[in-house]
Tab-separated table of N, CA and C in Angstrom:
chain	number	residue	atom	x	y	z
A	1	UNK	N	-2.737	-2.148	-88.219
A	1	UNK	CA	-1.522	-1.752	-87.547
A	1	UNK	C	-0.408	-2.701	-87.989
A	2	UNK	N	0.363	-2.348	-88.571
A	2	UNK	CA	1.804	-3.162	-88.941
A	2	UNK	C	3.215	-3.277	-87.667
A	3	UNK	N	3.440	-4.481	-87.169
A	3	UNK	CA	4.177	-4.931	-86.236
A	3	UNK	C	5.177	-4.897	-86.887
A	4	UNK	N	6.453	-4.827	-86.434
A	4	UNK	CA	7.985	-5.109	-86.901
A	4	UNK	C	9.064	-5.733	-85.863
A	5	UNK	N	9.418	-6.508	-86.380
A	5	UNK	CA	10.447	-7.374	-85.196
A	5	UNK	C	11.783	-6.385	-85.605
A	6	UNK	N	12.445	-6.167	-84.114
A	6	UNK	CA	13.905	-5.695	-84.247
A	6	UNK	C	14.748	-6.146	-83.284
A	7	UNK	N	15.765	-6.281	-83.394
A	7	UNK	CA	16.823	-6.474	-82.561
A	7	UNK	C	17.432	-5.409	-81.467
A	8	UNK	N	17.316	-5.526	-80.459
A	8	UNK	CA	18.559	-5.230	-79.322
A	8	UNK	C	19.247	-5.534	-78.775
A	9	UNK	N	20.694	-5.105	-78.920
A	9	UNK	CA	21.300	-5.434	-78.930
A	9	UNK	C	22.226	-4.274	-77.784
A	10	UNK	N	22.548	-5.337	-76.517
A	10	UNK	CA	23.070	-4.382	-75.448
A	10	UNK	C	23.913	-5.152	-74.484
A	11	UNK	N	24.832	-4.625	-73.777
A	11	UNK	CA	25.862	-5.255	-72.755
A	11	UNK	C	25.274	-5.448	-71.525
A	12	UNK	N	24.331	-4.299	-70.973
A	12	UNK	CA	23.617	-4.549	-69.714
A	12	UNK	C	22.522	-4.600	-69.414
A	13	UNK	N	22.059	-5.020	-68.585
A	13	UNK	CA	20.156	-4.597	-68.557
A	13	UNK	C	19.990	-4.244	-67.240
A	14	UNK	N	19.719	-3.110	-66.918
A	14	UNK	CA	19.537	-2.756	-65.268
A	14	UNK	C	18.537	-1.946	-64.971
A	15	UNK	N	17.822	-2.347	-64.100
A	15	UNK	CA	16.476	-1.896	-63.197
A	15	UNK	C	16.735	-0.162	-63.481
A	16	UNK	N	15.636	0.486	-63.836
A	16	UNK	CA	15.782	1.715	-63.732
A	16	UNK	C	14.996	2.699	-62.293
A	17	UNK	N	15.151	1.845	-61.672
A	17	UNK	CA	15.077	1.976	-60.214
A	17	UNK	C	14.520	0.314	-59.364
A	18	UNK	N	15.305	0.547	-58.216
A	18	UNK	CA	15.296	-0.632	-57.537
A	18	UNK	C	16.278	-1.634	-57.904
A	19	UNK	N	16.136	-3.443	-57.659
A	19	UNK	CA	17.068	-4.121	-58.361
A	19	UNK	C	16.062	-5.349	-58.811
A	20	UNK	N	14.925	-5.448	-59.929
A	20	UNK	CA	14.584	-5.943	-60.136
A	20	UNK	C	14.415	-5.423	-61.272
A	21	UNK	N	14.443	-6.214	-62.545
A	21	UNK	CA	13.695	-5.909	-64.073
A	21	UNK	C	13.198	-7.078	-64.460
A	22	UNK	N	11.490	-6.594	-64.726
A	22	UNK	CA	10.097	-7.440	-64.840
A	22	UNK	C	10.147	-7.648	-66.388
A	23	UNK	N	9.607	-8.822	-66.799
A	23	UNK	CA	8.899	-9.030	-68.379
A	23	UNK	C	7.422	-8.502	-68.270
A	24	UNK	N	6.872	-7.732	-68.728
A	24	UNK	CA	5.555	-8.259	-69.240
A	24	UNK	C	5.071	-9.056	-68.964
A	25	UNK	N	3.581	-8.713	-68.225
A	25	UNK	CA	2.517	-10.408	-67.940
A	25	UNK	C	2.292	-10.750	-69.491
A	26	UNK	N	1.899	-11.707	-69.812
A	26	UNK	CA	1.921	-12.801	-71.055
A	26	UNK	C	3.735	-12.401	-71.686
A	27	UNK	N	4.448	-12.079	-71.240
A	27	UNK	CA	5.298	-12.060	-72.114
A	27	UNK	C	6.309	-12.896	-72.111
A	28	UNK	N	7.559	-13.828	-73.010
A	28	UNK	CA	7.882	-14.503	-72.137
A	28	UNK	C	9.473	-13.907	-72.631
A	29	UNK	N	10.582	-14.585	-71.749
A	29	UNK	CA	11.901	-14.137	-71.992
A	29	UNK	C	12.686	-15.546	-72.181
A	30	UNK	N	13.297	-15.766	-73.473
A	30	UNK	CA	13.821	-16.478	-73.560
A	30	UNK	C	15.695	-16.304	-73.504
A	31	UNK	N	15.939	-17.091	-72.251
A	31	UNK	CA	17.221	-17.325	-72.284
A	31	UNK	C	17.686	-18.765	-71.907
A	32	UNK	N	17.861	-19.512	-73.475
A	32	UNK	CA	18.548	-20.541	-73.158
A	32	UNK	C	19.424	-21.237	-72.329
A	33	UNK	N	19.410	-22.334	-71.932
A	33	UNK	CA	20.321	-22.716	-70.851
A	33	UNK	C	20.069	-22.336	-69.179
A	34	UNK	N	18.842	-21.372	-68.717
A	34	UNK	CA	18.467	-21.247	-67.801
A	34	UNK	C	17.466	-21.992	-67.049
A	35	UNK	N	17.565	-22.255	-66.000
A	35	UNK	CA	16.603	-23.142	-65.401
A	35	UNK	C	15.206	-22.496	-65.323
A	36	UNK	N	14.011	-22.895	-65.735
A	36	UNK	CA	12.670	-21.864	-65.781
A	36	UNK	C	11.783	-22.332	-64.376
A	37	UNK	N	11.867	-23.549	-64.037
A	37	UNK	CA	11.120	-24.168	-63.009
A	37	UNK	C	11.830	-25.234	-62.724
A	38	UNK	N	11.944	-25.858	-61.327
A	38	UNK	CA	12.235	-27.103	-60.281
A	38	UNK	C	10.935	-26.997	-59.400
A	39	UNK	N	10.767	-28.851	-59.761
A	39	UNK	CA	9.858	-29.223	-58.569
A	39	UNK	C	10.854	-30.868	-57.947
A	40	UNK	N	10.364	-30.683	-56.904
A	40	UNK	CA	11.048	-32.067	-55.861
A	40	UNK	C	9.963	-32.546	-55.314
A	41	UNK	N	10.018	-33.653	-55.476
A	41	UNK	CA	9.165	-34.589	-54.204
A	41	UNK	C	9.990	-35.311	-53.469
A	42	UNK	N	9.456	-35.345	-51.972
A	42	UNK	CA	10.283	-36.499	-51.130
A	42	UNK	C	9.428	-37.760	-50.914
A	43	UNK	N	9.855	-38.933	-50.988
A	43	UNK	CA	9.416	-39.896	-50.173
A	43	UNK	C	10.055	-41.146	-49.267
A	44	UNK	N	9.245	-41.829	-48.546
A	44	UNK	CA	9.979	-42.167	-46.793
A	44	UNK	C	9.430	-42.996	-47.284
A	45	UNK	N	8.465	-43.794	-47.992
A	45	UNK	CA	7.784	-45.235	-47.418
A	45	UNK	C	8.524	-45.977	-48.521
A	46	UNK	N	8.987	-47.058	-47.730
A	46	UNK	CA	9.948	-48.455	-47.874
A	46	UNK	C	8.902	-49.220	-48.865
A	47	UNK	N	9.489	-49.433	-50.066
A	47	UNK	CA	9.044	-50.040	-51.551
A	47	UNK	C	10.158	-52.203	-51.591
A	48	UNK	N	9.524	-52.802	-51.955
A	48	UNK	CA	10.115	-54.037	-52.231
A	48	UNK	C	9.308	-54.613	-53.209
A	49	UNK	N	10.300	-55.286	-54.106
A	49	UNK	CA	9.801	-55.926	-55.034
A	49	UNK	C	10.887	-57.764	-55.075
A	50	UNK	N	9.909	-58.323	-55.763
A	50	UNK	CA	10.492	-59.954	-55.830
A	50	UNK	C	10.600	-60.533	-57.049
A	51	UNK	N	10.429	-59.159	-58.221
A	51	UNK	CA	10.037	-59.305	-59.102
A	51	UNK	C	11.383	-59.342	-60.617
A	52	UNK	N	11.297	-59.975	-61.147
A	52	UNK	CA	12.676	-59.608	-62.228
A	52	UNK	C	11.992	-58.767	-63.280
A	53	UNK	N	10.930	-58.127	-63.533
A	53	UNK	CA	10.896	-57.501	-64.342
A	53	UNK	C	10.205	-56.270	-63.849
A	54	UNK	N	10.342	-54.992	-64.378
A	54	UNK	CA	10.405	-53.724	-63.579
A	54	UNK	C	9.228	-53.327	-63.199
A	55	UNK	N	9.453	-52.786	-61.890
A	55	UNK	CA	7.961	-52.171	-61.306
A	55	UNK	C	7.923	-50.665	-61.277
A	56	UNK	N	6.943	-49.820	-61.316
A	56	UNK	CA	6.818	-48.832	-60.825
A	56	UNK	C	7.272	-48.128	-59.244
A	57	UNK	N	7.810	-47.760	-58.800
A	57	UNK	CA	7.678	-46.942	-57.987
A	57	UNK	C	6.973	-45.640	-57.447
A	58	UNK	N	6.663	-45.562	-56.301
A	58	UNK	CA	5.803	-44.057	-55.797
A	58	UNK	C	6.747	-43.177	-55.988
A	59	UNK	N	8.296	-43.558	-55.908
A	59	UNK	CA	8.931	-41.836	-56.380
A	59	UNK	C	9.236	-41.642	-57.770
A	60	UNK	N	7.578	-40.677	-57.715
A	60	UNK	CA	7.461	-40.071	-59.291
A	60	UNK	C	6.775	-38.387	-58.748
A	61	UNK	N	6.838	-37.868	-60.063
A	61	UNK	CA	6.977	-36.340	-60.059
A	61	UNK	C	6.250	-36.092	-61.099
A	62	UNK	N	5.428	-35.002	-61.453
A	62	UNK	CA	4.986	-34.794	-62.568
A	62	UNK	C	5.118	-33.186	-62.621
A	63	UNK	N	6.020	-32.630	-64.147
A	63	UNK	CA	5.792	-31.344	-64.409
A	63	UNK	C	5.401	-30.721	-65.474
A	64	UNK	N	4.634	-29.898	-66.138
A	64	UNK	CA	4.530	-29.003	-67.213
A	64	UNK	C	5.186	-28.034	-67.965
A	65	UNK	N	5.925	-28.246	-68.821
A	65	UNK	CA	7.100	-27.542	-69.322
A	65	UNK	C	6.188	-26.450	-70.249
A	66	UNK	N	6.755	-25.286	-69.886
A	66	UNK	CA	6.159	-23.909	-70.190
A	66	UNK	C	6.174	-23.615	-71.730
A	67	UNK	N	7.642	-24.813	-72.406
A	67	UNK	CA	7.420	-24.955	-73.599
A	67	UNK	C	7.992	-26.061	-74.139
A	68	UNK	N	7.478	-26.580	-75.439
A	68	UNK	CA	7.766	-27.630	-76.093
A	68	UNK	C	9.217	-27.972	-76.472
A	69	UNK	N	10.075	-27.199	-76.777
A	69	UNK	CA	11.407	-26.763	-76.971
A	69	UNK	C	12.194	-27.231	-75.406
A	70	UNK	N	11.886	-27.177	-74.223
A	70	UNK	CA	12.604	-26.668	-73.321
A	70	UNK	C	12.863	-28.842	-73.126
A	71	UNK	N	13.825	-28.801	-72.144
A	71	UNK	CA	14.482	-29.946	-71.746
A	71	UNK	C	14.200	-30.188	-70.316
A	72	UNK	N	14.069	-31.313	-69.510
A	72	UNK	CA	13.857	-31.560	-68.401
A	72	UNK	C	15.010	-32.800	-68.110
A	73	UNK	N	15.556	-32.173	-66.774
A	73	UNK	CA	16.659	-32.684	-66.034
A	73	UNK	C	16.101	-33.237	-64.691
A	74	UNK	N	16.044	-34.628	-65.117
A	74	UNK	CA	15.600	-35.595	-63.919
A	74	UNK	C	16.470	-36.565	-62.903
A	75	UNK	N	16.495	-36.128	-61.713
A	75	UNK	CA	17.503	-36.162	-60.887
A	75	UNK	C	16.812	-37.375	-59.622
A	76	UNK	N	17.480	-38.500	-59.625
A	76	UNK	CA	16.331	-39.251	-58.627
A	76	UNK	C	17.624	-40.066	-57.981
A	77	UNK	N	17.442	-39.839	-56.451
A	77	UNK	CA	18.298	-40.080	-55.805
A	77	UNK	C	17.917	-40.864	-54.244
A	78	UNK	N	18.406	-42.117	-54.133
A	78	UNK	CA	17.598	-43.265	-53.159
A	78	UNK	C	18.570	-43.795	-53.079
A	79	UNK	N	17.967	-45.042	-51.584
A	79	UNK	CA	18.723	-45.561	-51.680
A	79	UNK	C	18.135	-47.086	-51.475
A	80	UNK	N	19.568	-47.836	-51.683
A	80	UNK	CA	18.436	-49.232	-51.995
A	80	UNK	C	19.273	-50.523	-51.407
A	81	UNK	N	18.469	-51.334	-51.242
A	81	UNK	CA	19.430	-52.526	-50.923
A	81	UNK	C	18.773	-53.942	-51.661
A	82	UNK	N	19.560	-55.278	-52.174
A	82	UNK	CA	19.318	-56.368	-52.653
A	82	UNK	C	19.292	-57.558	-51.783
A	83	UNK	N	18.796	-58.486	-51.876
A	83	UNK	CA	18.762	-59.562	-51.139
A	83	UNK	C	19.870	-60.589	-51.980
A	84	UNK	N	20.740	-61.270	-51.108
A	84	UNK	CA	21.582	-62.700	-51.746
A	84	UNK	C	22.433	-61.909	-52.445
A	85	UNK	N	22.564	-62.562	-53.781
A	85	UNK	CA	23.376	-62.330	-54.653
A	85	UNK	C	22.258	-61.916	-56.006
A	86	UNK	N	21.555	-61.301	-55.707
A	86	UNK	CA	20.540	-60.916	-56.835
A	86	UNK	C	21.439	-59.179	-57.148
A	87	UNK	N	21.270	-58.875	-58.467
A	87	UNK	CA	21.652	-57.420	-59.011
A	87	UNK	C	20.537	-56.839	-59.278
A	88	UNK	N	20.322	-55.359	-58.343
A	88	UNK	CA	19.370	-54.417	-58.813
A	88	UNK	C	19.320	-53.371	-59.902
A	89	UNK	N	17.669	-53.470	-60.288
A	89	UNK	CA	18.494	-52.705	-61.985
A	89	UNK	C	17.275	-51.482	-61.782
A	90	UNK	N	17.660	-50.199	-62.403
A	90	UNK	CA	16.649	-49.018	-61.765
A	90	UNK	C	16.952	-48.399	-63.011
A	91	UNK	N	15.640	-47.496	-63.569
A	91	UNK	CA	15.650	-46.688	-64.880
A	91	UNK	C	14.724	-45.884	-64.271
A	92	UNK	N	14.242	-44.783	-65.392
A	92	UNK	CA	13.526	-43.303	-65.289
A	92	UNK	C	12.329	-43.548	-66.670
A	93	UNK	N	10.748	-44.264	-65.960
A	93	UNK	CA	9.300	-44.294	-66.528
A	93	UNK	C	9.224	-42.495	-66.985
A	94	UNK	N	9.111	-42.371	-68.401
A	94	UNK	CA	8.306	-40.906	-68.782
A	94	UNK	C	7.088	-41.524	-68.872
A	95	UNK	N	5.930	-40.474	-68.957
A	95	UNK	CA	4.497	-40.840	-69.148
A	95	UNK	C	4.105	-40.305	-70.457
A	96	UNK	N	5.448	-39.242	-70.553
A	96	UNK	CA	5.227	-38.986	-72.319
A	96	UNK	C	5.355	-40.062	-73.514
A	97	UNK	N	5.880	-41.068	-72.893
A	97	UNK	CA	6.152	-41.849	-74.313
A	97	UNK	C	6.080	-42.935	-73.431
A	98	UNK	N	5.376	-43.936	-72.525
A	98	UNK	CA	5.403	-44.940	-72.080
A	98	UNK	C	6.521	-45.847	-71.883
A	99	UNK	N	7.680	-45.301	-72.036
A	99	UNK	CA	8.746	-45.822	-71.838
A	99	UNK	C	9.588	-45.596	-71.245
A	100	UNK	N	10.842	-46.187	-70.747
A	100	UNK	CA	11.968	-45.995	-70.078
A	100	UNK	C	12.834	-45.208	-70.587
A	101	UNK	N	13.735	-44.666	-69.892
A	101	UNK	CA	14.659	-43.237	-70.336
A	101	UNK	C	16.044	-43.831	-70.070
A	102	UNK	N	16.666	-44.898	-70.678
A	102	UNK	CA	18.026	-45.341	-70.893
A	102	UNK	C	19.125	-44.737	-71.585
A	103	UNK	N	20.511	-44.512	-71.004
A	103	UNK	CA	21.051	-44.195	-72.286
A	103	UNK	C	21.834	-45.589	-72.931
A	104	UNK	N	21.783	-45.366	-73.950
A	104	UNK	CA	22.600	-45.941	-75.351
A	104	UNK	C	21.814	-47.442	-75.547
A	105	UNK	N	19.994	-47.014	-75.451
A	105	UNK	CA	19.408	-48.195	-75.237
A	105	UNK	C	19.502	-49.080	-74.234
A	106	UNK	N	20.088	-49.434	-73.262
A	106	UNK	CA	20.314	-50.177	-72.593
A	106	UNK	C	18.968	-50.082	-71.856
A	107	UNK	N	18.486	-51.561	-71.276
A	107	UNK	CA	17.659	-51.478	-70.402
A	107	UNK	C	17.318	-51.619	-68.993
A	108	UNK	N	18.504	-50.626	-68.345
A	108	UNK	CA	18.622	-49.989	-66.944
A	108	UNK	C	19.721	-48.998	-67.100
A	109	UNK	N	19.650	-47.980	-66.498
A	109	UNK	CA	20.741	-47.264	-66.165
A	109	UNK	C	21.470	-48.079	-64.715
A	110	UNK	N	21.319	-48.171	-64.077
A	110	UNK	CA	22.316	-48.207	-62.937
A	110	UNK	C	21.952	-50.118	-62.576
A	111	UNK	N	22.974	-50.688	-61.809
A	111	UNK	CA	22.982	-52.326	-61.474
A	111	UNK	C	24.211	-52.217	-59.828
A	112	UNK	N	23.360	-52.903	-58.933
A	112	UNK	CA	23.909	-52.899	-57.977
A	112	UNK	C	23.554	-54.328	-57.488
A	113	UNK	N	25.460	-54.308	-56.856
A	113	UNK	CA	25.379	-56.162	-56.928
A	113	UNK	C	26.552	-56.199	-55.392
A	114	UNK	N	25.645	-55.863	-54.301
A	114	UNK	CA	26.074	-56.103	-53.454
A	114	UNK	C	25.004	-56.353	-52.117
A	115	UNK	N	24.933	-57.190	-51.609
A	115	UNK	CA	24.001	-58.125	-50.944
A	115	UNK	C	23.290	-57.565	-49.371
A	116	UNK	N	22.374	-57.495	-49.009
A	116	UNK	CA	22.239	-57.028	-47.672
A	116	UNK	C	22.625	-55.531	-47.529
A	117	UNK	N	23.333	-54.958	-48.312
A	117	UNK	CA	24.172	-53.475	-47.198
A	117	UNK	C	23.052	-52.289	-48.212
A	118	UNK	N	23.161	-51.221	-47.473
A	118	UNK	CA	21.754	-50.491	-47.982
A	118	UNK	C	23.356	-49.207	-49.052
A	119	UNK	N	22.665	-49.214	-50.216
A	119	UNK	CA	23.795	-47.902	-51.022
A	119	UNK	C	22.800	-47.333	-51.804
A	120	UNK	N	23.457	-45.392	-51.818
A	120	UNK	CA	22.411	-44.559	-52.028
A	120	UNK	C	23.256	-44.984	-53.566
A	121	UNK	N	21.781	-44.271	-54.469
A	121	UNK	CA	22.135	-44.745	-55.726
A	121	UNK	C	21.392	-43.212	-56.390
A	122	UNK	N	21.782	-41.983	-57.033
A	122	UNK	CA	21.758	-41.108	-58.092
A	122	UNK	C	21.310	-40.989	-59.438
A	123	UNK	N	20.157	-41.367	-59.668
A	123	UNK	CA	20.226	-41.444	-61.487
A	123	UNK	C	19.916	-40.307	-61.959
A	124	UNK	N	20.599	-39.280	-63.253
A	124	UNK	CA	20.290	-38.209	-63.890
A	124	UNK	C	20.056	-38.784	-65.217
A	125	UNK	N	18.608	-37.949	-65.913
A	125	UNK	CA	18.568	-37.808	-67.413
A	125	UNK	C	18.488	-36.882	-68.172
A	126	UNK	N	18.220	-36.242	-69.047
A	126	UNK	CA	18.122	-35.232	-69.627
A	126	UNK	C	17.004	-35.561	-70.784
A	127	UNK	N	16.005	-35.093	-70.465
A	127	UNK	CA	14.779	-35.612	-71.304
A	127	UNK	C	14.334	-34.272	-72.386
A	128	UNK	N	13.925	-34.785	-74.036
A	128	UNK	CA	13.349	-33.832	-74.131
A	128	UNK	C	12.076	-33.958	-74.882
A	129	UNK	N	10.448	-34.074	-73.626
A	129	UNK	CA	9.533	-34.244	-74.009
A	129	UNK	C	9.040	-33.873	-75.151
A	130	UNK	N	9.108	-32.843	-75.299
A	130	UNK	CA	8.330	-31.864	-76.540
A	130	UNK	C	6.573	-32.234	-76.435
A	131	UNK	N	6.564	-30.942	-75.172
A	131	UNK	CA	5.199	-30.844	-75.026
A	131	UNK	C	4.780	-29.991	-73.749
A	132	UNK	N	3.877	-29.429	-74.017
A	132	UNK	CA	3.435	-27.898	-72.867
A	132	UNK	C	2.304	-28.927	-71.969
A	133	UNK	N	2.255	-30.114	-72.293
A	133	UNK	CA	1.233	-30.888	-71.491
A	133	UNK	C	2.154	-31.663	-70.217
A	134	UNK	N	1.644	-31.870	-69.351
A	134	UNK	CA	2.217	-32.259	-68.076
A	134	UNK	C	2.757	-33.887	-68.382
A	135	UNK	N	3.568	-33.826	-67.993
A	135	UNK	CA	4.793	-35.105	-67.691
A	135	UNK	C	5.390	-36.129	-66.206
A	136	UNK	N	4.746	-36.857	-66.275
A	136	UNK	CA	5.615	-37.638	-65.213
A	136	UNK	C	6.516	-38.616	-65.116
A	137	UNK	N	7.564	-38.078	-64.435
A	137	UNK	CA	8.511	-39.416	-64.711
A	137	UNK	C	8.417	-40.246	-63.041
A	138	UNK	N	8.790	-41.194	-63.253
A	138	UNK	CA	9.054	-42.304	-62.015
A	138	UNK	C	10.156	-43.462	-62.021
A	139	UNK	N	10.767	-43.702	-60.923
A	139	UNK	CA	11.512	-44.399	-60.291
A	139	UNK	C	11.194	-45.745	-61.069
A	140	UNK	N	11.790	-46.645	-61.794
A	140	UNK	CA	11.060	-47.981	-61.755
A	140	UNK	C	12.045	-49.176	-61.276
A	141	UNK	N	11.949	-50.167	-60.586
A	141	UNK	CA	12.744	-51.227	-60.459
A	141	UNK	C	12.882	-52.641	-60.739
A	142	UNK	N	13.442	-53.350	-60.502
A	142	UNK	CA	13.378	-54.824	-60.520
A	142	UNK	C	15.022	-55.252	-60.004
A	143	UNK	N	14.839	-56.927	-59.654
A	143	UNK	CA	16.214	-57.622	-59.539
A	143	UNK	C	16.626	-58.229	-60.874
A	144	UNK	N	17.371	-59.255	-60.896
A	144	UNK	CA	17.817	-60.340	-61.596
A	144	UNK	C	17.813	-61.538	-61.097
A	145	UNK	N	17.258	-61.697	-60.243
A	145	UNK	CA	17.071	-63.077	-59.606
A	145	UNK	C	15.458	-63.073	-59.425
A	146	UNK	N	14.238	-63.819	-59.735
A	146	UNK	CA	13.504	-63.742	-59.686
A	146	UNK	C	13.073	-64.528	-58.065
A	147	UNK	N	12.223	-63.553	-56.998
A	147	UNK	CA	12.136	-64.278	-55.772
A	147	UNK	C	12.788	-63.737	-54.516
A	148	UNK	N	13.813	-63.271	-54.790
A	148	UNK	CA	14.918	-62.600	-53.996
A	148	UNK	C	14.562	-60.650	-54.218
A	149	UNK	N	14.345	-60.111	-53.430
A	149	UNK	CA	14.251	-59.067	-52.244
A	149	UNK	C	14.818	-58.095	-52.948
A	150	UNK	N	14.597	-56.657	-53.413
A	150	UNK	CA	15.317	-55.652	-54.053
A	150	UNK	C	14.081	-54.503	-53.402
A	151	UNK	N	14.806	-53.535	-52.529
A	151	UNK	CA	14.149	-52.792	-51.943
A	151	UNK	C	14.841	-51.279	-52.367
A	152	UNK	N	14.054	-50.548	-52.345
A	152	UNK	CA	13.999	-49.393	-52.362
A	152	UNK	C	13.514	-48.092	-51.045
A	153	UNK	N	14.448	-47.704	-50.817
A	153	UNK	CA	14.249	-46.701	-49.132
A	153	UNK	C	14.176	-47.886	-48.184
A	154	UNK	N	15.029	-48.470	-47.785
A	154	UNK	CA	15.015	-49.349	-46.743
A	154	UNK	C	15.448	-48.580	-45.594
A	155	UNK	N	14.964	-49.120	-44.340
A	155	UNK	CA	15.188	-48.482	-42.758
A	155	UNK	C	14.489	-46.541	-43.108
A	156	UNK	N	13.054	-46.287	-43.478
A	156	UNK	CA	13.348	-45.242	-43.704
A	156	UNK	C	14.256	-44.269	-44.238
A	157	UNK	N	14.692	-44.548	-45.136
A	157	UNK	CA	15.741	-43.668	-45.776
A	157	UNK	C	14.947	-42.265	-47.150
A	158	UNK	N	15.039	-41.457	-47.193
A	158	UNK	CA	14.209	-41.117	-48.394
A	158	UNK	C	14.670	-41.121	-49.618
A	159	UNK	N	13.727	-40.928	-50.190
A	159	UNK	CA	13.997	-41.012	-52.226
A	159	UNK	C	13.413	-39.671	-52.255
A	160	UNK	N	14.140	-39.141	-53.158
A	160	UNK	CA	14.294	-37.312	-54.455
A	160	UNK	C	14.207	-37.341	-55.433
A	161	UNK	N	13.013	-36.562	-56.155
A	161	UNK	CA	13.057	-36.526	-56.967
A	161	UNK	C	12.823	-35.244	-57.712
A	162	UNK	N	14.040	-34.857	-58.408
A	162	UNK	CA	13.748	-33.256	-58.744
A	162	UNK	C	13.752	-32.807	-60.163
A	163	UNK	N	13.162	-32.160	-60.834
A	163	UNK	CA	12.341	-31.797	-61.610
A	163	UNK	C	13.483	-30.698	-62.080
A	164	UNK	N	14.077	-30.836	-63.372
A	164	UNK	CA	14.539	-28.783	-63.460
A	164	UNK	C	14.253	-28.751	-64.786
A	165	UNK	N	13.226	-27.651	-65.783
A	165	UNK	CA	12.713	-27.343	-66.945
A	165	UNK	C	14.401	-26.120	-67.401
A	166	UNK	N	14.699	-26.482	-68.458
A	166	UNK	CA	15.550	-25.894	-68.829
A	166	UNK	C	15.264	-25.660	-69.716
A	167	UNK	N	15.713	-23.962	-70.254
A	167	UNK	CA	15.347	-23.044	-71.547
A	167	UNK	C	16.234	-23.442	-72.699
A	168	UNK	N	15.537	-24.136	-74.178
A	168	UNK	CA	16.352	-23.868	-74.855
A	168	UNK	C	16.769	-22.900	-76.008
């Protein structure tokens, strides 16, 4: 049997009854730039470290990107407080490549240098694993003062972490 690829090419696509139009089971639909899957985790339990060089954190997430091509948008959002005059430094652990997810090399995205008061802190990346095998990223921290107090979810506060697989 001889297969042939062709093009269609059309302005609309609409349900020919109802308001839903299905792909094919095994089939897949590629439209770039669409979100294919989000996963979130929450967590409540209060993390501290005394440490100047970076620790792991429990807010981590792990997802499976449906394809090797596609991009993952990692969104981790906490909040944190420092002890003294120590600066907190926070990056994004992949498990795909054992390393930290910085931009322009640097080794932290975000530094907070204000003492005692608890501030929510946002980090986004845009990762692109290249791989249909499951991925986890995580929260990691440390201070700059070695000894001195850098907490993460203090007074119960929670940490987010959300997951979005994007088509490319």
């Amino acid at each position: 049997m001889e297969h042939s690829m062709s093009t269609l090419k059309t302005n609309t696509i609409q349900a020919a009854t109802g308001t839903t139009v299905n792909v094919a089971s095994g089939q897949v639909l590629n439209a770039p730039g669409h979100v294919i899957q989000v996963i979130q985790g929450v967590f409540k339990t209060q993390e501290v470290t005394t440490s100047d060089s970076f620790q792991t954190s429990a807010i981590a997430q792990a997802i499976t990107p449906s394809s090797a091509s596609s991009k993952i948008l990692i969104t981790i959002s906490f909040v944190t407080q420092v002890q003294n005059t120590t600066r907190g430094r926070y990056t994004i652990l992949s498990s795909a490549t054992g390393a930290a997810l910085t931009p322009s090399g640097e080794t932290s995205i975000t530094a907070i240098e204000a003492a005692n008061i608890n501030q929510p802190i946002t980090i986004q990346h845009l990762d692109s694993p290249n791989t249909t095998s499951a991925v986890t990223y995580s929260l990691q921290y440390r201070n700059d003062t070695n000894g001195n107090n850098c907490f993460i979810m203090p007074s119960d506060t929670p940490g987010y972490i959300t997951l979005e697989e994007i088509a490319q």
